[in-house]
CSV table of C-alpha atoms in Angstrom, one decimal:
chain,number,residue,atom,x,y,z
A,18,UNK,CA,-117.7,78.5,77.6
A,19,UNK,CA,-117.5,82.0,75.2
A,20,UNK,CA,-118.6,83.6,78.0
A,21,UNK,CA,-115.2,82.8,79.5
A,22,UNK,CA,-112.6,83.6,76.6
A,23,UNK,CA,-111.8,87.0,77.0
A,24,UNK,CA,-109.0,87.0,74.1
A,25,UNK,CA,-110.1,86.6,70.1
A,26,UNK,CA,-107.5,84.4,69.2
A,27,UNK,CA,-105.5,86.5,67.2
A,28,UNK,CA,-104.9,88.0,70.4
A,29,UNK,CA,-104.1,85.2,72.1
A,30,UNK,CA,-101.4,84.3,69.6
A,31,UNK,CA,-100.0,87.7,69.9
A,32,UNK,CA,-99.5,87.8,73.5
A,33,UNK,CA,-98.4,84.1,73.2
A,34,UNK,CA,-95.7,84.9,70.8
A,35,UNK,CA,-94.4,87.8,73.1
A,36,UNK,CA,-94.4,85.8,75.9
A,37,UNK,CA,-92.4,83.2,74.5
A,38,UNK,CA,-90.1,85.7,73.1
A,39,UNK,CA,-89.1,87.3,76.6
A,40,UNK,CA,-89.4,83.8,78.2
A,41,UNK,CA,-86.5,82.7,76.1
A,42,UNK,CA,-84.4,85.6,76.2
A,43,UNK,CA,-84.3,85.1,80.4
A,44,UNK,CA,-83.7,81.9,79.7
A,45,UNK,CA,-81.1,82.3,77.5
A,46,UNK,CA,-79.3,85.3,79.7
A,47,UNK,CA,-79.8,83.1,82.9
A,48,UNK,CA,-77.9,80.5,81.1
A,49,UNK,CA,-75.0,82.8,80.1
A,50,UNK,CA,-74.7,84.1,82.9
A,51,UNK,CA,-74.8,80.7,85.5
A,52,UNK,CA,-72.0,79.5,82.9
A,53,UNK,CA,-69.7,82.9,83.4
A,54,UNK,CA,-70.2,82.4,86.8
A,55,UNK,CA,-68.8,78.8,86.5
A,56,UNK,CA,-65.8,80.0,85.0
A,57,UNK,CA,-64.7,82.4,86.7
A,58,UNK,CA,-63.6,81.1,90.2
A,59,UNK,CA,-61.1,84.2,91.6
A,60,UNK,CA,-63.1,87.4,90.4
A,61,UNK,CA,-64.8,88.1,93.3
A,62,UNK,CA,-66.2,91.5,92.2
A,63,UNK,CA,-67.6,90.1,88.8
A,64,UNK,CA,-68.7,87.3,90.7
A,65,UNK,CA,-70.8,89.2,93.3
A,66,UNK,CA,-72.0,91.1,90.3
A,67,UNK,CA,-73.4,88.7,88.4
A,68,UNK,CA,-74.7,87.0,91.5
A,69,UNK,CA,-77.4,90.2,91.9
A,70,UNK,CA,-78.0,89.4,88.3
A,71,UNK,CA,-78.4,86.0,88.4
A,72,UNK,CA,-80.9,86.8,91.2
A,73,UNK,CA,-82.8,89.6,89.9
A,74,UNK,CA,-83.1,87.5,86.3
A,75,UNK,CA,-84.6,85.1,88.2
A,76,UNK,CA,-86.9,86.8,89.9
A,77,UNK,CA,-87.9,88.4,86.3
A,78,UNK,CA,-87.8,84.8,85.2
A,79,UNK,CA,-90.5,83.6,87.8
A,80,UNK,CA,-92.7,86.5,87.3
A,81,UNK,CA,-93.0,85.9,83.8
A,82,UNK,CA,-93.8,82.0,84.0
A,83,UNK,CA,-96.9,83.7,86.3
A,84,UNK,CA,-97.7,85.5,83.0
A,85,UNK,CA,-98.0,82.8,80.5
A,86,UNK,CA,-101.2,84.4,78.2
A,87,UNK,CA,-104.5,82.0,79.1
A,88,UNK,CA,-107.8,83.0,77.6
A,89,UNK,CA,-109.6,83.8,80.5
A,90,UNK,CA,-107.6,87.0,81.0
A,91,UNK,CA,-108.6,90.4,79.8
A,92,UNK,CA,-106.0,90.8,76.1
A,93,UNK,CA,-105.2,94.6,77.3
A,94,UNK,CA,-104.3,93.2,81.2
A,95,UNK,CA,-101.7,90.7,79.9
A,96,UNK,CA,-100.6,93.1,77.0
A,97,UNK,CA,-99.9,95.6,79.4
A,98,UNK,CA,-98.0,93.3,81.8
A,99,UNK,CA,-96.1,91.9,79.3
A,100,UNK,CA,-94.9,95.5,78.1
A,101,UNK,CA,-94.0,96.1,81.3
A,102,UNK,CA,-91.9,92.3,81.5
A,103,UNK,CA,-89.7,93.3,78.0
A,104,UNK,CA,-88.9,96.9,79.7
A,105,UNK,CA,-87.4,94.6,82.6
A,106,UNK,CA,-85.9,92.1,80.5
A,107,UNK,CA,-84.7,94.4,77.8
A,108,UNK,CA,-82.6,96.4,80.5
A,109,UNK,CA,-81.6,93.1,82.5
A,110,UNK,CA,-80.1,91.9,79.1
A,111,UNK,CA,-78.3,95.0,78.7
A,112,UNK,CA,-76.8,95.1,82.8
A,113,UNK,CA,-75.4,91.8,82.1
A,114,UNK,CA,-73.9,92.1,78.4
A,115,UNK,CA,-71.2,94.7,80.7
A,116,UNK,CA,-70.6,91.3,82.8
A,117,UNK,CA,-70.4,88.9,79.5
């Protein structure tokens, strides 16, 4: 079963940690934003707007539930993919603040 783990687990903590960090922060932003949407029933633009956002978090959303650290993957593979995952989230977060 060693054979298999391909993370110490320090490193699995680490990239656990991060994940769970990013995971939350969609979660939260998907939240704020469903709930703008819900109250705001004549801005059309806005509302189209946040729409894309909505969507695009989601998509962001769904690729990082795929990345949820397990030991049998490389540390430096899901490191890098979850680097990659707070770029995307960081700059979703800050499209949507203009919209919130």
């Amino acid at each position: 079963e060693s054979s298999l783990t391909k993370m110490n687990p320090i490193q699995y903590e680490e990239v656990s940690q991060k994940w769970r960090r990013l995971y939350d922060q969609m979660s939260q932003c998907l939240d704020r934003v469903d709930n703008k949407l819900s109250q705001r029933a004549g801005e059309l633009d806005d509302n189209k707007e946040l729409l894309k956002l909505q969507y695009h978090g989601g998509w962001i959303h769904t690729n990082l539930k795929h990345l949820e650290p397990r030991r049998d993957v490389q540390y430096e593979t899901i490191k890098n993919c979850l680097d990659d995952m707070e770029r995307s989230v960081k700059e979703h977060i800050d499209e949507t603040r203009v919209f919130l």
